[in-house]
Amino acid sequence: MRNRRPIGKSIALHAGLTVASIIALFPIAWLLLTSLKSRDAWQSATVKWFDNPNIDNFTFVLGHTKFLRWLLNTVIVAGATTVIGVLLAATTGYAVSRFRFPGYRSIMWMLLITQMFPVAILIVPLYNLMSALGLVNTFPALITCYLTTAVPFCAWMLKGYFDTIPTTIDEAGRVDGLSPFGTFWRLALPLARPGLAVAGFYAFITAWAEVAYSTAFMTGDESYTLAVGMQTFVSQFRAEWGYMTAAAVLIAIPAAIVFLLVQRNLVTGLTSGATKS
Amino acid sequence: MATPVVTGTAAGGDARGRARHDRAAKSGPLSRHWYAWAMVLPVVVVTLVLVGYPLVRGVALSLTDATEANMGRTIGVNVIPSTYEFIGLKNYTGALASDEFRGRFIWTIIWTICCVGLHYLLGLGLAMMLNRPMRFRAIYRVFLVLPWAVPSFVSIFIWRYLLNGEFGVINGMLRDVGLPAIGWLDDPTMAKISVIAINVWLGVPFMMLAILGGLQAIPGELYEAAEMDGASAFQRFRHITLPGLRPVSSTVVLLGTIWTFNQFAVIWLATQGGPGGETNILVTEAYRLAFQGIRDYAKSASWGILILIILSVMAVVYRRALRRHGEVW
């Protein structure tokens, strides 16, 4: 593979990647450009890259809509889901990675099957349950619903991560007189910190982009999450793409920066269980 | 119909059988395995309460004729009791016999195959391009990952605007070069193509990165040895790359299939299932049944359970296929 590529092949390679990059970037670039136009500039049938750039859309979204409130709601719900999900899942991930015990296979099946649950199957019973408990339109209801997917998913991912930690470390701990719990708490858990972070990150982005539960459960615009609230910018009766794009930019830029910083760990976290036989 | 329930009891029986077997061995299973059981306890309890209980209720609900109108509710101080009745398997037989379900099912299969197939092929192609030493590699990588970095609901909104019939930039560009505008989200067939395109755009980066990780785990010596033996580029791809990618591919294809089959956000936010419900996949249609118009809880629940059965069958078949190739857990 070290020998030099023929020039034609090289051009084809760069051309292919350039086209793919343009397709990947264009929607995001257009989003940014539209958000910088004036409020009604989106209603233009001709393609204009720049049109009197200003930040009115941003000031309106921040000052006159519930955007910041929705952002706070989303962070509260997604954050609570993440913390609870990872805490509950950690010991299970470790146990199914290290021990072969009666019930092991059923636990693995349970973790897989629950990830296949379509939102449609649980949402009606959960909705009825929450309305019986008077919890519709509250954060705990939403967090509970998100935990149904976050917990099995985190356990699954953490198993993959624990699989990559050599068992010799555990054995050394056991020889030194640690109990299985001691080994988990003092050795495995500290070593698994990157894995916990990745599982948590996934739980967070899954929860904060969730649409079905939040659309059905949250009814007042004080309690909307971002994915619900932003739908109101472009309802059937009123389309405000100027505000929509400004809000989108405000979310996308910080999210993308954080994401790009951690993304290298994300994929290895998800497939590490697979690459290690 | 009750697949997960059956799985649960069958697995329970399995465990008990093995426990009995262990007791015949030296020490009791409780003393040897109690710490493992204690460690899985939190997840088991949470799953039973949060997933098991609603699932059982969902199954029960799917055997009734419950709708918004006959569901018990509390209005102020008045408690109105539920009046829905048990109707057996009527919802299931009704769904399976209906064109509505069949239509949604076929479209869901097409949607899943197109999306996962394109995700995998494009992801593989881009990963193989990125896996070569070249200039600007890091920059390409960042660009190509961006669609994954932006929160999905934001991206879907962006696409809805890009594809807008009147003011969308894509139609604008078509008009600029003298072509007629296309009703991307207004025509049933075009809307289907559009939602697939959106989902492909969203999903390729993940596949690409996963496959790239798999490619980098294949030892370089294999390629050198094959080249020495005179293997062509295609032979190297066929006999080294593809088998080397198997563990990663099998995981991401299974996950991708499940995620795509259950993909709610793309369809809901891009078209709301429209035009005329044509882009609704099974999941969004089941959701619509439960939360739009007169809420038909029972029908929605039965659809949900049918979806779960379809996915479970798929997962079992898939796992069998993997096992034949010697990959198990």
Short mmCIF file of N, CA and C in Angstrom, two decimals, chain A residues 152-256:
data_model
loop_
_atom_site.label_atom_id
_atom_site.label_comp_id
_atom_site.label_asym_id
_atom_site.label_seq_id
_atom_site.Cartn_x
_atom_site.Cartn_y
_atom_site.Cartn_z
N PRO A 152 -31.33 -0.36 29.11
CA PRO A 152 -30.77 -1.52 28.39
C PRO A 152 -29.65 -1.13 27.43
N PHE A 153 -29.78 0.03 26.81
CA PHE A 153 -28.75 0.44 25.87
C PHE A 153 -27.42 0.69 26.57
N CYS A 154 -27.45 1.39 27.69
CA CYS A 154 -26.21 1.64 28.43
C CYS A 154 -25.59 0.33 28.91
N ALA A 155 -26.43 -0.59 29.41
CA ALA A 155 -25.90 -1.86 29.88
C ALA A 155 -25.20 -2.60 28.75
N TRP A 156 -25.83 -2.57 27.58
CA TRP A 156 -25.28 -3.23 26.39
C TRP A 156 -23.92 -2.63 26.02
N MET A 157 -23.87 -1.30 26.00
CA MET A 157 -22.62 -0.64 25.63
C MET A 157 -21.54 -0.87 26.66
N LEU A 158 -21.93 -0.82 27.93
CA LEU A 158 -20.91 -0.97 28.98
C LEU A 158 -20.35 -2.39 28.98
N LYS A 159 -21.18 -3.36 28.64
CA LYS A 159 -20.65 -4.72 28.50
C LYS A 159 -19.52 -4.71 27.47
N GLY A 160 -19.78 -4.08 26.34
CA GLY A 160 -18.76 -3.99 25.30
C GLY A 160 -17.49 -3.34 25.83
N TYR A 161 -17.65 -2.31 26.65
CA TYR A 161 -16.45 -1.64 27.15
C TYR A 161 -15.72 -2.51 28.16
N PHE A 162 -16.46 -3.12 29.09
CA PHE A 162 -15.80 -3.98 30.09
C PHE A 162 -15.08 -5.15 29.40
N ASP A 163 -15.63 -5.60 28.27
CA ASP A 163 -14.97 -6.69 27.54
C ASP A 163 -13.56 -6.31 27.11
N THR A 164 -13.32 -5.03 26.91
CA THR A 164 -11.99 -4.62 26.44
C THR A 164 -11.00 -4.46 27.58
N ILE A 165 -11.48 -4.49 28.83
CA ILE A 165 -10.56 -4.39 29.96
C ILE A 165 -10.08 -5.81 30.30
N PRO A 166 -8.78 -6.04 30.31
CA PRO A 166 -8.28 -7.40 30.52
C PRO A 166 -8.77 -7.98 31.84
N THR A 167 -9.18 -9.24 31.80
CA THR A 167 -9.68 -9.88 33.03
C THR A 167 -8.55 -10.12 34.02
N THR A 168 -7.31 -10.08 33.55
CA THR A 168 -6.19 -10.29 34.48
C THR A 168 -6.21 -9.25 35.59
N ILE A 169 -6.70 -8.04 35.27
CA ILE A 169 -6.78 -7.00 36.30
C ILE A 169 -7.72 -7.44 37.41
N ASP A 170 -8.88 -7.98 37.03
CA ASP A 170 -9.83 -8.47 38.02
C ASP A 170 -9.19 -9.58 38.85
N GLU A 171 -8.52 -10.49 38.12
CA GLU A 171 -7.94 -11.64 38.82
C GLU A 171 -6.92 -11.18 39.85
N ALA A 172 -6.12 -10.19 39.45
CA ALA A 172 -5.14 -9.65 40.40
C ALA A 172 -5.84 -9.10 41.63
N GLY A 173 -6.95 -8.40 41.41
CA GLY A 173 -7.71 -7.84 42.52
C GLY A 173 -8.25 -8.93 43.43
N ARG A 174 -8.75 -10.00 42.80
CA ARG A 174 -9.30 -11.11 43.59
C ARG A 174 -8.21 -11.77 44.42
N VAL A 175 -7.03 -11.94 43.81
CA VAL A 175 -5.92 -12.55 44.54
C VAL A 175 -5.55 -11.71 45.75
N ASP A 176 -5.65 -10.39 45.57
CA ASP A 176 -5.32 -9.49 46.69
C ASP A 176 -6.46 -9.40 47.69
N GLY A 177 -7.47 -10.22 47.55
CA GLY A 177 -8.49 -10.32 48.58
C GLY A 177 -9.70 -9.44 48.40
N LEU A 178 -9.90 -8.87 47.20
CA LEU A 178 -11.10 -8.06 46.99
C LEU A 178 -12.29 -8.97 46.69
N SER A 179 -13.47 -8.58 47.15
CA SER A 179 -14.68 -9.32 46.79
C SER A 179 -15.04 -8.96 45.34
N PRO A 180 -15.96 -9.70 44.73
CA PRO A 180 -16.37 -9.31 43.37
C PRO A 180 -16.86 -7.87 43.31
N PHE A 181 -17.57 -7.43 44.34
CA PHE A 181 -18.04 -6.04 44.33
C PHE A 181 -16.88 -5.07 44.48
N GLY A 182 -15.92 -5.46 45.34
CA GLY A 182 -14.74 -4.62 45.53
C GLY A 182 -13.98 -4.49 44.22
N THR A 183 -13.84 -5.60 43.50
CA THR A 183 -13.14 -5.56 42.22
C THR A 183 -13.84 -4.61 41.26
N PHE A 184 -15.16 -4.71 41.24
CA PHE A 184 -15.93 -3.85 40.35
C PHE A 184 -15.75 -2.38 40.73
N TRP A 185 -15.92 -2.12 42.01
CA TRP A 185 -15.95 -0.73 42.49
C TRP A 185 -14.58 -0.08 42.43
N ARG A 186 -13.52 -0.84 42.85
CA ARG A 186 -12.21 -0.21 42.98
C ARG A 186 -11.35 -0.34 41.73
N LEU A 187 -11.57 -1.39 40.94
CA LEU A 187 -10.71 -1.59 39.77
C LEU A 187 -11.44 -1.35 38.45
N ALA A 188 -12.51 -2.09 38.24
CA ALA A 188 -13.15 -2.04 36.92
C ALA A 188 -13.81 -0.69 36.65
N LEU A 189 -14.52 -0.17 37.64
CA LEU A 189 -15.26 1.07 37.41
C LEU A 189 -14.34 2.25 37.07
N PRO A 190 -13.26 2.45 37.87
CA PRO A 190 -12.37 3.55 37.49
C PRO A 190 -11.77 3.38 36.10
N LEU A 191 -11.45 2.13 35.74
CA LEU A 191 -10.87 1.90 34.41
C LEU A 191 -11.90 2.12 33.31
N ALA A 192 -13.17 1.95 33.67
CA ALA A 192 -14.22 2.04 32.65
C ALA A 192 -14.74 3.45 32.47
N ARG A 193 -14.08 4.43 33.09
CA ARG A 193 -14.60 5.79 33.03
C ARG A 193 -14.86 6.29 31.59
N PRO A 194 -13.92 6.02 30.66
CA PRO A 194 -14.22 6.44 29.28
C PRO A 194 -15.47 5.76 28.73
N GLY A 195 -15.64 4.49 29.07
CA GLY A 195 -16.83 3.77 28.60
C GLY A 195 -18.10 4.35 29.19
N LEU A 196 -18.04 4.70 30.48
CA LEU A 196 -19.20 5.32 31.13
C LEU A 196 -19.55 6.63 30.43
N ALA A 197 -18.50 7.38 30.09
CA ALA A 197 -18.73 8.66 29.43
C ALA A 197 -19.41 8.47 28.08
N VAL A 198 -18.94 7.47 27.33
CA VAL A 198 -19.51 7.24 26.00
C VAL A 198 -20.96 6.78 26.11
N ALA A 199 -21.21 5.83 27.02
CA ALA A 199 -22.58 5.36 27.20
C ALA A 199 -23.48 6.52 27.61
N GLY A 200 -22.98 7.35 28.53
CA GLY A 200 -23.75 8.50 28.98
C GLY A 200 -24.02 9.47 27.87
N PHE A 201 -23.01 9.69 27.05
CA PHE A 201 -23.18 10.62 25.94
C PHE A 201 -24.27 10.15 24.98
N TYR A 202 -24.24 8.84 24.68
CA TYR A 202 -25.28 8.28 23.82
C TYR A 202 -26.66 8.45 24.44
N ALA A 203 -26.74 8.11 25.73
CA ALA A 203 -28.03 8.24 26.41
C ALA A 203 -28.50 9.69 26.30
N PHE A 204 -27.57 10.61 26.44
CA PHE A 204 -27.93 12.03 26.41
C PHE A 204 -28.44 12.44 25.03
N ILE A 205 -27.68 12.10 23.97
CA ILE A 205 -28.13 12.57 22.66
C ILE A 205 -29.40 11.85 22.20
N THR A 206 -29.58 10.60 22.65
CA THR A 206 -30.82 9.92 22.30
C THR A 206 -31.99 10.63 22.97
N ALA A 207 -31.82 10.95 24.25
CA ALA A 207 -32.92 11.57 24.98
C ALA A 207 -33.19 12.98 24.46
N TRP A 208 -32.18 13.71 24.13
CA TRP A 208 -32.45 15.11 23.82
C TRP A 208 -32.98 15.30 22.41
N ALA A 209 -32.87 14.27 21.57
CA ALA A 209 -33.44 14.37 20.24
C ALA A 209 -34.74 13.57 20.11
N GLU A 210 -35.25 13.08 21.24
CA GLU A 210 -36.42 12.22 21.18
C GLU A 210 -37.67 13.03 20.80
N VAL A 211 -38.50 12.45 19.97
CA VAL A 211 -39.64 13.20 19.46
C VAL A 211 -40.99 12.63 19.89
N ALA A 212 -41.13 11.30 19.84
CA ALA A 212 -42.46 10.71 20.00
C ALA A 212 -43.03 10.93 21.40
N TYR A 213 -42.29 10.51 22.43
CA TYR A 213 -42.80 10.66 23.79
C TYR A 213 -43.01 12.13 24.13
N SER A 214 -42.01 12.95 23.78
CA SER A 214 -42.13 14.34 24.19
C SER A 214 -43.29 15.03 23.48
N THR A 215 -43.54 14.67 22.22
CA THR A 215 -44.67 15.29 21.52
C THR A 215 -45.99 14.87 22.15
N ALA A 216 -46.08 13.60 22.56
CA ALA A 216 -47.35 13.12 23.11
C ALA A 216 -47.57 13.57 24.55
N PHE A 217 -46.48 13.67 25.33
CA PHE A 217 -46.63 13.88 26.77
C PHE A 217 -46.62 15.34 27.18
N MET A 218 -45.89 16.17 26.45
CA MET A 218 -45.72 17.55 26.91
C MET A 218 -46.74 18.45 26.22
N THR A 219 -47.56 19.12 27.03
CA THR A 219 -48.68 19.82 26.42
C THR A 219 -48.64 21.34 26.56
N GLY A 220 -47.84 21.86 27.47
CA GLY A 220 -47.81 23.32 27.60
C GLY A 220 -46.49 23.84 27.09
N ASP A 221 -46.47 25.04 26.50
CA ASP A 221 -45.21 25.46 25.89
C ASP A 221 -44.14 25.82 26.94
N GLU A 222 -44.55 25.85 28.22
CA GLU A 222 -43.56 26.01 29.28
C GLU A 222 -42.73 24.73 29.47
N SER A 223 -43.34 23.58 29.15
CA SER A 223 -42.69 22.32 29.46
C SER A 223 -42.17 21.60 28.22
N TYR A 224 -42.28 22.24 27.06
CA TYR A 224 -41.76 21.60 25.85
C TYR A 224 -40.26 21.34 25.95
N THR A 225 -39.84 20.28 25.26
CA THR A 225 -38.41 20.14 25.00
C THR A 225 -38.14 20.76 23.63
N LEU A 226 -36.86 20.88 23.29
CA LEU A 226 -36.52 21.56 22.04
C LEU A 226 -37.19 20.92 20.82
N ALA A 227 -37.14 19.59 20.76
CA ALA A 227 -37.68 18.92 19.58
C ALA A 227 -39.17 19.18 19.42
N VAL A 228 -39.86 19.39 20.52
CA VAL A 228 -41.30 19.68 20.44
C VAL A 228 -41.51 21.16 20.16
N GLY A 229 -40.81 21.99 20.93
CA GLY A 229 -41.00 23.42 20.80
C GLY A 229 -40.71 23.92 19.40
N MET A 230 -39.64 23.40 18.80
CA MET A 230 -39.28 23.89 17.48
C MET A 230 -40.29 23.51 16.42
N GLN A 231 -41.05 22.45 16.67
CA GLN A 231 -42.12 22.12 15.71
C GLN A 231 -43.12 23.26 15.60
N THR A 232 -43.28 24.02 16.69
CA THR A 232 -44.27 25.09 16.66
C THR A 232 -43.84 26.24 15.74
N PHE A 233 -42.55 26.34 15.43
CA PHE A 233 -42.11 27.40 14.51
C PHE A 233 -42.65 27.16 13.10
N VAL A 234 -42.81 25.90 12.75
CA VAL A 234 -43.25 25.61 11.38
C VAL A 234 -44.50 24.73 11.40
N SER A 235 -45.53 25.19 12.10
CA SER A 235 -46.78 24.43 12.14
C SER A 235 -47.52 24.61 10.82
N GLN A 236 -48.67 23.96 10.73
CA GLN A 236 -49.44 24.06 9.49
C GLN A 236 -49.93 25.48 9.23
N PHE A 237 -50.10 26.22 10.30
CA PHE A 237 -50.73 27.53 10.14
C PHE A 237 -49.72 28.65 9.97
N ARG A 238 -48.49 28.39 10.37
CA ARG A 238 -47.54 29.49 10.42
C ARG A 238 -46.17 28.90 10.21
N ALA A 239 -45.48 29.36 9.21
CA ALA A 239 -44.12 28.87 9.01
C ALA A 239 -43.15 30.02 9.23
N GLU A 240 -42.25 29.85 10.16
CA GLU A 240 -41.26 30.89 10.44
C GLU A 240 -39.88 30.27 10.27
N TRP A 241 -39.50 30.06 9.04
CA TRP A 241 -38.22 29.38 8.83
C TRP A 241 -37.05 30.24 9.27
N GLY A 242 -37.23 31.54 9.29
CA GLY A 242 -36.16 32.41 9.78
C GLY A 242 -35.83 32.10 11.23
N TYR A 243 -36.89 32.05 12.07
CA TYR A 243 -36.67 31.73 13.48
C TYR A 243 -36.18 30.29 13.65
N MET A 244 -36.80 29.42 12.85
CA MET A 244 -36.42 28.01 12.94
C MET A 244 -34.92 27.82 12.68
N THR A 245 -34.44 28.46 11.62
CA THR A 245 -33.02 28.25 11.30
C THR A 245 -32.12 28.87 12.35
N ALA A 246 -32.53 30.01 12.90
CA ALA A 246 -31.71 30.62 13.95
C ALA A 246 -31.64 29.70 15.17
N ALA A 247 -32.80 29.16 15.57
CA ALA A 247 -32.81 28.23 16.71
C ALA A 247 -31.95 27.01 16.40
N ALA A 248 -32.06 26.53 15.16
CA ALA A 248 -31.29 25.34 14.78
C ALA A 248 -29.79 25.61 14.89
N VAL A 249 -29.37 26.79 14.44
CA VAL A 249 -27.95 27.12 14.52
C VAL A 249 -27.50 27.17 15.98
N LEU A 250 -28.34 27.79 16.82
CA LEU A 250 -27.98 27.91 18.24
C LEU A 250 -27.79 26.54 18.89
N ILE A 251 -28.55 25.55 18.44
CA ILE A 251 -28.39 24.21 19.02
C ILE A 251 -27.25 23.47 18.34
N ALA A 252 -27.20 23.60 17.01
CA ALA A 252 -26.29 22.75 16.25
C ALA A 252 -24.83 23.07 16.53
N ILE A 253 -24.50 24.34 16.67
CA ILE A 253 -23.07 24.68 16.78
C ILE A 253 -22.44 24.12 18.05
N PRO A 254 -23.00 24.41 19.24
CA PRO A 254 -22.37 23.79 20.42
C PRO A 254 -22.41 22.28 20.39
N ALA A 255 -23.55 21.73 19.91
CA ALA A 255 -23.67 20.26 19.88
C ALA A 255 -22.61 19.66 18.98
N ALA A 256 -22.40 20.27 17.81
CA ALA A 256 -21.44 19.72 16.86
C ALA A 256 -20.02 19.81 17.40
#
